[in-house]
Short mmCIF file of C-alpha atoms and ligand atoms in Angstrom, two decimals:
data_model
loop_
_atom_site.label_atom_id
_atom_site.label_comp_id
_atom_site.label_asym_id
_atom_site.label_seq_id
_atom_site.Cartn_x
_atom_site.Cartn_y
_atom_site.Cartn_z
CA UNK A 8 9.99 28.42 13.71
CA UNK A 9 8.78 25.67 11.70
CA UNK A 10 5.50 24.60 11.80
CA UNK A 11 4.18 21.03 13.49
CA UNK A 12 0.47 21.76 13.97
CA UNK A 13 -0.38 19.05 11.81
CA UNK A 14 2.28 16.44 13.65
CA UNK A 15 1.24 17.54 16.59
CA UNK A 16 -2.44 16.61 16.04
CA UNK A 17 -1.36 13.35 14.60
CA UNK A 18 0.97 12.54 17.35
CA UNK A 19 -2.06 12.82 20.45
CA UNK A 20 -4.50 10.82 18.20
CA UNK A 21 -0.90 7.79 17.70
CA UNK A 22 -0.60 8.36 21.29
CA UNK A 23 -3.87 7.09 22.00
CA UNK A 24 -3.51 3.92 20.47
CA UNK A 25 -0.22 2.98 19.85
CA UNK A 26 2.58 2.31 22.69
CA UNK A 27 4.22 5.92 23.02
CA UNK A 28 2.79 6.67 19.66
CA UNK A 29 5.55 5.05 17.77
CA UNK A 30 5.47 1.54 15.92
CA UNK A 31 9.73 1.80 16.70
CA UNK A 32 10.90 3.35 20.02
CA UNK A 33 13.74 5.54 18.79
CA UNK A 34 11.15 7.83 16.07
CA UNK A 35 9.25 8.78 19.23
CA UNK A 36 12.50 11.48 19.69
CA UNK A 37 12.66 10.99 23.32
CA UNK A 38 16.41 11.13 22.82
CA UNK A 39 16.26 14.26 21.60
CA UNK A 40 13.13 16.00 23.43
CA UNK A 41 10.24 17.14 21.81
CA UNK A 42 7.76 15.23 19.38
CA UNK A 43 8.23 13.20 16.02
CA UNK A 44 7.06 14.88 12.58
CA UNK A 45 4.74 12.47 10.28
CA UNK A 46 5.72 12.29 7.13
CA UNK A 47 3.30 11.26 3.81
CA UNK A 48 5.87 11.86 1.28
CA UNK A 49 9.64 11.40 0.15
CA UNK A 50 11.33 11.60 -2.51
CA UNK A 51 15.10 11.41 -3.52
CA UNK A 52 16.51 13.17 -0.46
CA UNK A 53 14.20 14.74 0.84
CA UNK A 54 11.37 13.72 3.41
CA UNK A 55 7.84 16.18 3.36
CA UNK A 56 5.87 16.34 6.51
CA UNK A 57 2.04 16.88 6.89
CA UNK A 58 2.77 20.45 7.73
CA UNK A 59 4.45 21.30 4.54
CA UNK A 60 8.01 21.04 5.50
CA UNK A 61 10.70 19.65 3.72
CA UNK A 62 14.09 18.28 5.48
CA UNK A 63 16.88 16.58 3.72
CA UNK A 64 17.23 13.16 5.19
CA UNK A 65 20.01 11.64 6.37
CA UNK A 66 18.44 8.53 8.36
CA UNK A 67 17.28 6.84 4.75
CA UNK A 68 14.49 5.02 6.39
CA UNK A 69 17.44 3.64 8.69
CA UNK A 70 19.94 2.39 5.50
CA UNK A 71 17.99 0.94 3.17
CA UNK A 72 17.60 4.35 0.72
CA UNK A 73 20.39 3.57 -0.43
CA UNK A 74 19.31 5.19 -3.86
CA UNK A 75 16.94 7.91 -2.08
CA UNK A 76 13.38 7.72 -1.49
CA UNK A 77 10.91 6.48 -3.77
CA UNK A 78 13.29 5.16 -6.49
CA UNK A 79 11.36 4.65 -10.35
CA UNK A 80 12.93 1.86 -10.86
CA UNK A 81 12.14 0.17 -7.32
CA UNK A 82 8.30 1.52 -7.59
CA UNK A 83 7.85 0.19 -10.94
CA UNK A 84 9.19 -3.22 -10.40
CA UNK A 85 7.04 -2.95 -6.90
CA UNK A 86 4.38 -1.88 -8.96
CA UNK A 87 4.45 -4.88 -11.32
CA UNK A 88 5.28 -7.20 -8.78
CA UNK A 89 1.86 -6.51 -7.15
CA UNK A 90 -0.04 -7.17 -10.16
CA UNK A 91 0.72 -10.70 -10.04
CA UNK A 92 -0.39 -11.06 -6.88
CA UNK A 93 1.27 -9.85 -3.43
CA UNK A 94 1.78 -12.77 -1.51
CA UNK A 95 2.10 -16.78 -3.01
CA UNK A 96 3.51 -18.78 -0.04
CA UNK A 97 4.47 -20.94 -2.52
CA UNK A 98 8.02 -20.97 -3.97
CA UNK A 99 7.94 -17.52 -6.87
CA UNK A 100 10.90 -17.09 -9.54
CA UNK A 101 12.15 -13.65 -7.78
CA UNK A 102 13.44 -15.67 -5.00
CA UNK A 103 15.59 -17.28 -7.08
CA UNK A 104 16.82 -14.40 -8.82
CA UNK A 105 17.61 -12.50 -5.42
CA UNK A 106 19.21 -15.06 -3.93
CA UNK A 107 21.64 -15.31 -6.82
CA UNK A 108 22.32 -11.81 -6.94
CA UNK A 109 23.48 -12.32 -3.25
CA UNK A 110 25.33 -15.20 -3.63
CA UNK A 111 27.07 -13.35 -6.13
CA UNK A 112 27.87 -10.49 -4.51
CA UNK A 113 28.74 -11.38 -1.43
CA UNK A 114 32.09 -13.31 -0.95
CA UNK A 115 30.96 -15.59 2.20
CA UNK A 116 27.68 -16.63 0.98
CA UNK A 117 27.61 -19.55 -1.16
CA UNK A 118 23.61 -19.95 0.07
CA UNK A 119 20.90 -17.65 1.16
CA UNK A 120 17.67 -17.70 2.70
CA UNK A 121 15.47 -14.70 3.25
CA UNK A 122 13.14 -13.85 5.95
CA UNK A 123 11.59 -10.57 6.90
CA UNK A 124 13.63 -8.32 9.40
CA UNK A 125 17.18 -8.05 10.03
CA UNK A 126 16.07 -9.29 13.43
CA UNK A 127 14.89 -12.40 12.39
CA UNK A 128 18.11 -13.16 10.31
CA UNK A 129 20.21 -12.56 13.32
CA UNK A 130 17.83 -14.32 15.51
CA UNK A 131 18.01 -17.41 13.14
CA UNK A 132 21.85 -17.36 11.89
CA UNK A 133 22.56 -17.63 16.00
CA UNK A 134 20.04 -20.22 16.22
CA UNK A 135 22.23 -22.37 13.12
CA UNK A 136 25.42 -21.41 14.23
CA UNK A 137 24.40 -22.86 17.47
CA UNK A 138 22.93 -26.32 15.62
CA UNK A 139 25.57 -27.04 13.25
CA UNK A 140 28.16 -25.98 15.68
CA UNK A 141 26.47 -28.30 19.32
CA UNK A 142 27.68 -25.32 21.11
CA UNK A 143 25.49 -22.79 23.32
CA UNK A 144 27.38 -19.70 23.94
CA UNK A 145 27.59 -16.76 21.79
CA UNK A 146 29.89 -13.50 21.88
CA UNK A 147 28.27 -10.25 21.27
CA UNK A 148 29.94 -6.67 21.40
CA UNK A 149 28.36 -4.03 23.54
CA UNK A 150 26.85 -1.44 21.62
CA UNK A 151 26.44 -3.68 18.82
CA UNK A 152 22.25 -4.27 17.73
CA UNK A 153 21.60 -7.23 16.32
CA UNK A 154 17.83 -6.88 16.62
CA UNK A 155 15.35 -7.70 19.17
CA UNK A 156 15.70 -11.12 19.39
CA UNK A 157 15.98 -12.57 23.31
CA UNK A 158 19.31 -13.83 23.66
CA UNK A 159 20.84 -10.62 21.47
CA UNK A 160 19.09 -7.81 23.81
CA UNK A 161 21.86 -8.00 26.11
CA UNK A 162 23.96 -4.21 26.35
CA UNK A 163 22.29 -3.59 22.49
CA UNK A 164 22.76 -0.47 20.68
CA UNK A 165 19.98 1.39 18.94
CA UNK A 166 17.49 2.07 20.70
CA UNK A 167 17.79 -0.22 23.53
CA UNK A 168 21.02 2.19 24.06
CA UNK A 169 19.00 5.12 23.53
CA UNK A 170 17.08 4.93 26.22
CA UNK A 171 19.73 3.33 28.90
CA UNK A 172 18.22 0.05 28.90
CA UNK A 173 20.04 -2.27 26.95
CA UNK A 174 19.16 -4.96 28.56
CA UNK A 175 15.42 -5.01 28.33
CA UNK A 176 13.23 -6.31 30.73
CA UNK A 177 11.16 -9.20 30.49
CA UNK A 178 14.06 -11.16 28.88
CA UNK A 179 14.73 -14.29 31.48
CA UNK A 180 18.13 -14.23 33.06
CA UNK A 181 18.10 -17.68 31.76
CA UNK A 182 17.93 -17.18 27.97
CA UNK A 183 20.98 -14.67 27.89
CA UNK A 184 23.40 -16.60 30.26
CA UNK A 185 24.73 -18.41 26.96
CA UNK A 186 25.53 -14.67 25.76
CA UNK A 187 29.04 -13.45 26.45
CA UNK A 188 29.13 -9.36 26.04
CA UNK A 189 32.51 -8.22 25.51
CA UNK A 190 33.88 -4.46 24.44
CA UNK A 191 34.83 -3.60 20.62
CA UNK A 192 38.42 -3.17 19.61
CA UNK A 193 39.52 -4.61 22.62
CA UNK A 194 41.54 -8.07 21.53
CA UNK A 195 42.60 -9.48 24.73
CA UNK A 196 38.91 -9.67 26.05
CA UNK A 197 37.75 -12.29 23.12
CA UNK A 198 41.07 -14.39 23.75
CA UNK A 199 40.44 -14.77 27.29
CA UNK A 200 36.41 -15.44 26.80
CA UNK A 201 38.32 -17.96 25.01
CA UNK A 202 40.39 -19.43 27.32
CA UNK A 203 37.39 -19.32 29.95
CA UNK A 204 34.95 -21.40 27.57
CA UNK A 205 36.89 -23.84 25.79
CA UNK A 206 34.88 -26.15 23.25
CA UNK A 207 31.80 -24.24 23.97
CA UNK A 208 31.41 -20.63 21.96
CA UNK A 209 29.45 -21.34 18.80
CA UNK A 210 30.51 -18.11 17.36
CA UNK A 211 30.92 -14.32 17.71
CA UNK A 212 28.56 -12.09 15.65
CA UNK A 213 29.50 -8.71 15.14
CA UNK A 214 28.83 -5.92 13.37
CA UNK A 215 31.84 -5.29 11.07
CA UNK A 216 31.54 -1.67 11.60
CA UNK A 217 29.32 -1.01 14.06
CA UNK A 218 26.81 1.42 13.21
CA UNK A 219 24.03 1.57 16.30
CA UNK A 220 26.45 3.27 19.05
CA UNK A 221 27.19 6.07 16.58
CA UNK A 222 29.35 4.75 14.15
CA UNK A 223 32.72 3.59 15.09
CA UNK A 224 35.57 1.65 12.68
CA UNK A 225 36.98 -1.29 13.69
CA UNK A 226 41.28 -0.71 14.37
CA UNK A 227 43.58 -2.33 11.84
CA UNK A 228 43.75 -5.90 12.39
CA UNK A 229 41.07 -6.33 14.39
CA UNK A 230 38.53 -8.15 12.07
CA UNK A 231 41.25 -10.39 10.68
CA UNK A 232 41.78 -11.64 14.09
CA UNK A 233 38.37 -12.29 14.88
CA UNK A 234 38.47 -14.44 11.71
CA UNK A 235 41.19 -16.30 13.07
CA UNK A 236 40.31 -16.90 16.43
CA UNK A 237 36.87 -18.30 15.84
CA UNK A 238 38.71 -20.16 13.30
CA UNK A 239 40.94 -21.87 15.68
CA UNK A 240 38.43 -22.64 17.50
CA UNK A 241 35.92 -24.20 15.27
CA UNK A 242 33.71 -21.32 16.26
CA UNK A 243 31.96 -19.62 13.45
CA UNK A 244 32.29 -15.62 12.51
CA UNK A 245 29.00 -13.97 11.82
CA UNK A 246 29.31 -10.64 10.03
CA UNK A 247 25.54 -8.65 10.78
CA UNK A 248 25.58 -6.86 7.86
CA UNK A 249 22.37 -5.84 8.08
CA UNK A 250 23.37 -2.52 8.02
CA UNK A 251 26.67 -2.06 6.28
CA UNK A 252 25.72 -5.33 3.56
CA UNK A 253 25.37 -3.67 -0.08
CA UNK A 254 26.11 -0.18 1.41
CA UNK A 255 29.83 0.05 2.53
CA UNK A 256 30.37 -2.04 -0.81
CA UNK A 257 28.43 -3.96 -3.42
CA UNK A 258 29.92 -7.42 -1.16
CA UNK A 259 29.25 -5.38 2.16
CA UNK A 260 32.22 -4.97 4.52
CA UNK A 261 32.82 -8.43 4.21
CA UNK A 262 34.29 -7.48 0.95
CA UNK A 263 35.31 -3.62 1.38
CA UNK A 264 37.81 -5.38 4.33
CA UNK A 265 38.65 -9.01 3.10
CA UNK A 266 37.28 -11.15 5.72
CA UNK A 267 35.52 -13.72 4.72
CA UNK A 268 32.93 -14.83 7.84
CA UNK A 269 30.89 -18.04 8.42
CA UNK A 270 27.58 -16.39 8.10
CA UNK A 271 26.33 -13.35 7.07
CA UNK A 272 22.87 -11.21 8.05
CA UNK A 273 21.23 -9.15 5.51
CA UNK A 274 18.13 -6.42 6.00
CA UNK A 275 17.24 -2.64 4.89
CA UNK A 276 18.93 -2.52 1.24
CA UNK A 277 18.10 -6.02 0.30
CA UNK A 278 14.89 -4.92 0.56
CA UNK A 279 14.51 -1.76 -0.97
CA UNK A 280 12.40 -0.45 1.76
CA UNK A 281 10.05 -3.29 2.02
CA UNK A 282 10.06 -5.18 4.65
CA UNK A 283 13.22 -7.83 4.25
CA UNK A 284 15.97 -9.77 6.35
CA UNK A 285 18.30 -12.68 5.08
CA UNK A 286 21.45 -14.91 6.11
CA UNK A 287 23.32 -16.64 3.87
CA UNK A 288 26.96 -18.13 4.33
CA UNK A 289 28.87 -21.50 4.00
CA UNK A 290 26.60 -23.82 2.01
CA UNK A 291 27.65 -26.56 4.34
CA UNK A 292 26.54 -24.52 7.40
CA UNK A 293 23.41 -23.47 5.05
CA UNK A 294 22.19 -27.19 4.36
CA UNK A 295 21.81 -27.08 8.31
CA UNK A 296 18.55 -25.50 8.14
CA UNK A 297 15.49 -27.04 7.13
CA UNK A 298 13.95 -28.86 5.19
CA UNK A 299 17.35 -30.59 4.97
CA UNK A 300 18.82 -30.56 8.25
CA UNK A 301 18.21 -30.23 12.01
CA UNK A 302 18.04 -26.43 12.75
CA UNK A 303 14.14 -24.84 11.93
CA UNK A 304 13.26 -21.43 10.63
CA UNK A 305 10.31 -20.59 8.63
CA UNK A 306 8.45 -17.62 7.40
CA UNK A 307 5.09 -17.22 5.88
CA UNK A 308 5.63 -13.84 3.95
CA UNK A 309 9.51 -14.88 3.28
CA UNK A 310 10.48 -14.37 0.02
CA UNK A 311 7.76 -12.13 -0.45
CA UNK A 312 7.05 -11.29 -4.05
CA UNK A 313 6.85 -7.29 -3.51
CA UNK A 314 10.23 -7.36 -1.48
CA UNK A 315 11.89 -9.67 -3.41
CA UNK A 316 11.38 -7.20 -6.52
CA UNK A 317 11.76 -3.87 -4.40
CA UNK A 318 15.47 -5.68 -3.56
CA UNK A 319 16.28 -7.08 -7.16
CA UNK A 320 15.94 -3.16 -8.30
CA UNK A 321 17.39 -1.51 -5.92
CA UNK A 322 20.69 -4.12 -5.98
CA UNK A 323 20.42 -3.79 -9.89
CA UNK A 324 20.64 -0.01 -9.84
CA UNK A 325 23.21 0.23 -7.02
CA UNK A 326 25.21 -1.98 -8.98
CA UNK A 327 24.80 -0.29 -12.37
CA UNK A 328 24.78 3.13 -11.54
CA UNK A 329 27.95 3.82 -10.15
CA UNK A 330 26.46 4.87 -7.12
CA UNK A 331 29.30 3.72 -4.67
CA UNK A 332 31.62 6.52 -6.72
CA UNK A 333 29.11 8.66 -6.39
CA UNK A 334 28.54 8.58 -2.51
CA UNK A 335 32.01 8.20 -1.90
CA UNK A 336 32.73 11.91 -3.71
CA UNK A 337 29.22 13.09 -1.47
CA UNK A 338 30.81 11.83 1.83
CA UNK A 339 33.89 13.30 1.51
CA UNK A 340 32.21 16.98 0.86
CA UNK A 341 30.37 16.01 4.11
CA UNK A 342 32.87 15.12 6.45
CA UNK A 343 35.45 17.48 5.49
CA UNK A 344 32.76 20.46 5.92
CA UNK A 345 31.12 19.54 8.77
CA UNK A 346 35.05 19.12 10.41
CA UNK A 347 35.93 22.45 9.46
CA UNK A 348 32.09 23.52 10.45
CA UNK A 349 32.77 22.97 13.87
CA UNK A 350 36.44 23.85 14.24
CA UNK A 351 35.32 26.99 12.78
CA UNK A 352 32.36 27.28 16.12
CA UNK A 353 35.16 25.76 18.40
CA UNK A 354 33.05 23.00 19.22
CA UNK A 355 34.85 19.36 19.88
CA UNK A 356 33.50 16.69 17.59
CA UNK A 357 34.80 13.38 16.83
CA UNK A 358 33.60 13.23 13.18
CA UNK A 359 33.33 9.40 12.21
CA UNK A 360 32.65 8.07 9.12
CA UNK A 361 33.43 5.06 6.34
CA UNK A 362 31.50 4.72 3.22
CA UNK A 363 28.18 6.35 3.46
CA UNK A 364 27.82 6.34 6.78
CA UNK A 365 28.52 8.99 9.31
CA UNK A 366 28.32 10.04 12.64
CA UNK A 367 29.76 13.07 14.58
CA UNK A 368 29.82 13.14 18.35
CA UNK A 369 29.91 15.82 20.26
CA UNK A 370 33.43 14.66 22.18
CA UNK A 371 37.20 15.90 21.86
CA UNK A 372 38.44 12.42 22.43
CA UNK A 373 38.56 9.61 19.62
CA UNK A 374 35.92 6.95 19.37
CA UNK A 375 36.86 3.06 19.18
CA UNK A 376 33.89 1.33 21.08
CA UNK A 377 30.47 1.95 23.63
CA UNK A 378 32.83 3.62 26.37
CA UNK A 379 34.50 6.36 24.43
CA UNK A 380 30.91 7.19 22.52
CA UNK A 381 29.18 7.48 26.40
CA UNK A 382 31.45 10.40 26.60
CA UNK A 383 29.87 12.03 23.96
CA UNK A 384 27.89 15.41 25.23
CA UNK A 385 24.39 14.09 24.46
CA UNK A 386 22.63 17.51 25.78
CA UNK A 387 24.86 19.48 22.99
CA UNK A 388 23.63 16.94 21.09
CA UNK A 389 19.61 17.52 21.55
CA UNK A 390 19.93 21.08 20.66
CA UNK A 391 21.71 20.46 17.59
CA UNK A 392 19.34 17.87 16.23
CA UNK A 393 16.60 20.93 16.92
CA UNK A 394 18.60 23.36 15.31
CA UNK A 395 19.22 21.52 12.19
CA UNK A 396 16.40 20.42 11.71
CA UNK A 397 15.00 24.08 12.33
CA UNK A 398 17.13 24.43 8.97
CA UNK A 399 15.78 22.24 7.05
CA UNK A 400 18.39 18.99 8.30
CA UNK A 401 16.97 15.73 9.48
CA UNK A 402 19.68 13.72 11.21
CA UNK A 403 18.64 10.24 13.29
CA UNK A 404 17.29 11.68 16.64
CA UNK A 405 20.06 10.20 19.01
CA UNK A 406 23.46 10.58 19.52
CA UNK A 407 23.83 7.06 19.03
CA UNK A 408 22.77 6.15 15.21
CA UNK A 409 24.93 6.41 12.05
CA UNK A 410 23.36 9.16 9.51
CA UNK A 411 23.07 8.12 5.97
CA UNK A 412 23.99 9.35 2.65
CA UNK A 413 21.95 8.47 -0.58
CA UNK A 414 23.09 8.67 -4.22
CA UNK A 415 20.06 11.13 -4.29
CA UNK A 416 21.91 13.86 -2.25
CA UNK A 417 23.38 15.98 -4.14
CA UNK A 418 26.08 18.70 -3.78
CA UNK A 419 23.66 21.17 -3.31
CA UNK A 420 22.01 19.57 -0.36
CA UNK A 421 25.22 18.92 1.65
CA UNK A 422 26.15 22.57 0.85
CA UNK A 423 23.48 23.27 2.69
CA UNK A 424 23.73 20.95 5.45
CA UNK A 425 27.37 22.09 6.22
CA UNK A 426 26.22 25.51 6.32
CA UNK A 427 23.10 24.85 8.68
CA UNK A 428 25.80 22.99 10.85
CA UNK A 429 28.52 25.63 10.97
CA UNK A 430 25.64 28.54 12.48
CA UNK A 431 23.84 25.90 14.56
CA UNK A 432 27.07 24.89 16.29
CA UNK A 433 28.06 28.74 17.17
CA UNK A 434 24.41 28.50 19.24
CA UNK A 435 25.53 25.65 21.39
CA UNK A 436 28.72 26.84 23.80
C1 PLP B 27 18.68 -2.56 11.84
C2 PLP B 27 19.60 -3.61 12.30
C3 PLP B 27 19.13 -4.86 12.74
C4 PLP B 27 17.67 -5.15 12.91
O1 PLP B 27 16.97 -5.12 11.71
P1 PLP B 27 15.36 -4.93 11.74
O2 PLP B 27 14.96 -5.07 10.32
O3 PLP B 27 15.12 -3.59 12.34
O4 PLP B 27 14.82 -6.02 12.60
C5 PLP B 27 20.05 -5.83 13.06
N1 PLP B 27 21.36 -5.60 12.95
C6 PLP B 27 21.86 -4.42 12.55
C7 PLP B 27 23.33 -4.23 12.43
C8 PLP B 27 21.00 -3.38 12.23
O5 PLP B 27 21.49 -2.20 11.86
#
């Protein structure tokens, strides 16, 4: 058995003074049983905890290691970002040069304005697609996270799914009755949420591929018609890319798929692991926002010098590296040996995956949306978290998040991780 002596330590004193311990409900592992490691060290793909263990990491500080942990290139540029001064609140040169690199990238944003979570972007692209729009309701998928906004904590994924409440308390009835929550994949529920609120949806946001249930793909079709309905409707798309922008493709899913949306919502690898959010779309929609039009957002650390530069690098050496190739060839090795790992241990599991991103669950039926991924055998799923990461394996510690791969991995390391997985599954009939 590994040792945690250290964590363990750590983890009374956190539990003192911080809410369960944890700054971010899901680390706490209460998914999974047990108690959270502390980490003081990562590099490439691996993750070192204070007791001297060493784990290759598949949750990439949730997406945005894109390029593994602790990058050159990203700590140097942080590194002589600081130097000039870590906070200006005054307009700085790098936000220019990030939001170009967006704009360029990405085909449905013509402008871009950063802020510092993925939560906040979602919070505030609803909030514009609500102004420019006059309309108040908004359609959300269940199982789909969109942050912790208010009127988006309505049957969230994440960890509001985690831990069975995804409708959190102390959210008014009142400031979610303009939210409409309809299932994934499913194309006659958005026509007749339609039909039932004529002239009044501002838009749908979705995740394109939604990664906080698991990881599920949308069916053939289905993100085209999304595009048209809301365009029939003079209701605006919103693609939360927050998760799958710069990682299923260089232009996100947006461009991996060909669907344009309205709006867009940026976090994790725009930010190179600093903390970052942004939305960006149709500059008409943009010039909504002000100082030039009715809809208000602000921020005091937006555009913050050290994440600005952490992003530019990391986008610069995504782009320039071939890393897409590179994780492509990784995910491949990964999914086809962890499907013959468990056909080998007779165990059913509905290995997902697109990209980078990854999820098996522990289910012999296929998984399209929230429903089919609740039928996923979450207890099997506890003791294989413990087992792998008994071998060395850190996978997200819920049934219900996408793993990662990094252009850091290499070979080697999901060699390993397909082996750890083929004897831990034998353990759990
Ligand atoms: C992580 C995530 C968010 C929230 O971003 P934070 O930076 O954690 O606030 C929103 N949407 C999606 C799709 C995410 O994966």
């Amino acid at each position: 058995m590994l040792s945690h002596a250290k964590s363990e330590q750590l983890f009374a004193e956190a539990l003192k003074y911080i809410p369960g311990g944890v700054n971010s409900p899901v680390r706490a592992f209460r998914a999974v049983g047990g108690q959270p490691f502390f980490v003081n060290r990562a590099k490439g793909a691996h993750v070192f905890d204070v007791d001297g263990n060493e784990y290759i990491d598949y949750v990439g500080t949730w997406g945005p290691a894109i390029l593994g942990h602790a990058h050159p290139r990203i700590i140097s540029a942080v590194q002589q970002a600081a130097e000039q001064g870590t906070s200006f609140g005054i307009p700085n040169p790098l936000e220019v040069t990030m939001a170009k690199r967006v704009c360029d990238a990405v085909p449905g944003v013509q402008k871009v304005r950063m802020c510092n979570s993925g939560t906040e972007a979602c919070m505030s692209a609803i909030r514009l697609a609500r102004g420019f729009t006059k309309r108040d309701k908004i359609i959300k998928f269940d199982g789909c996270y969109h942050g912790h906004a208010d009127s988006l904590l309505v049957k969230a994924g994440s960890g509001a799914l985690t831990f069975g409440n995804p409708d959190s308390a102390g959210v008014p009835a009142a400031f979610t009755q303009h939210t409409i929550v309809l299932p994934f994949n499913d194309v006659e529920a958005v026509r007749a949420a339609f039909a039932a609120n004529k002239d009044q949806i501002a838009g749908i946001i979705v995740e394109p591929v939604p990664g906080n249930a698991g990881l599920y793909l949308p069916k053939p079709g289905y993100l085209e018609f999304l595009r048209e309905i809301t365009a029939a409707h003079e209701s605006l798309l919103i693609f939360d890319e927050v998760m799958t922008g710069f990682r299923l493709s260089f232009g996100g899913a947006q461009k991996l798929f060909g669907i344009t949306p309205d709006l867009s919502c940026f976090g994790k690898i725009i930010g190179g692991g600093l903390p970052v959010g942004a939305f960006g779309g149709r500059a008409e929609i943009m010039d909504y926002l002000a100082p030039l039009g009715p809809v208000y957002q602000a921020g005091t650390l937006s555009g913050n010098p050290l994440a600005m530069a952490a992003g530019i690098a990391n986008l610069e050496e995504l782009q320039s590296s071939g890393a897409y190739c590179k994780l492509e060839e990784l995910a491949e090795q990964l999914s086809a040996g962890m499907r013959d790992a468990a056909k080998s241990a007779n165990i059913p599991v509905q290995f997902n995956n697109i990209g980078s991103m990854f999820c098996g669950y522990f289910t012999d039926q296929p998984v399209h949306n929230l429903a089919d991924a609740m039928h996923s055998d979450r207890e099997r799923f506890k003791k294989y978290f413990h087992g792998m990461l008994e071998e060395g394996v850190y996978f997200a510690p819920s049934q219900f998040e996408a793993g990662f791969i990094s252009a850091a991995h290499t070979p080697a390391d999901i060699d390993h991780t397909v082996r750890a997985a083929a004897k831990v599954m034998k353990t759990l009939h």
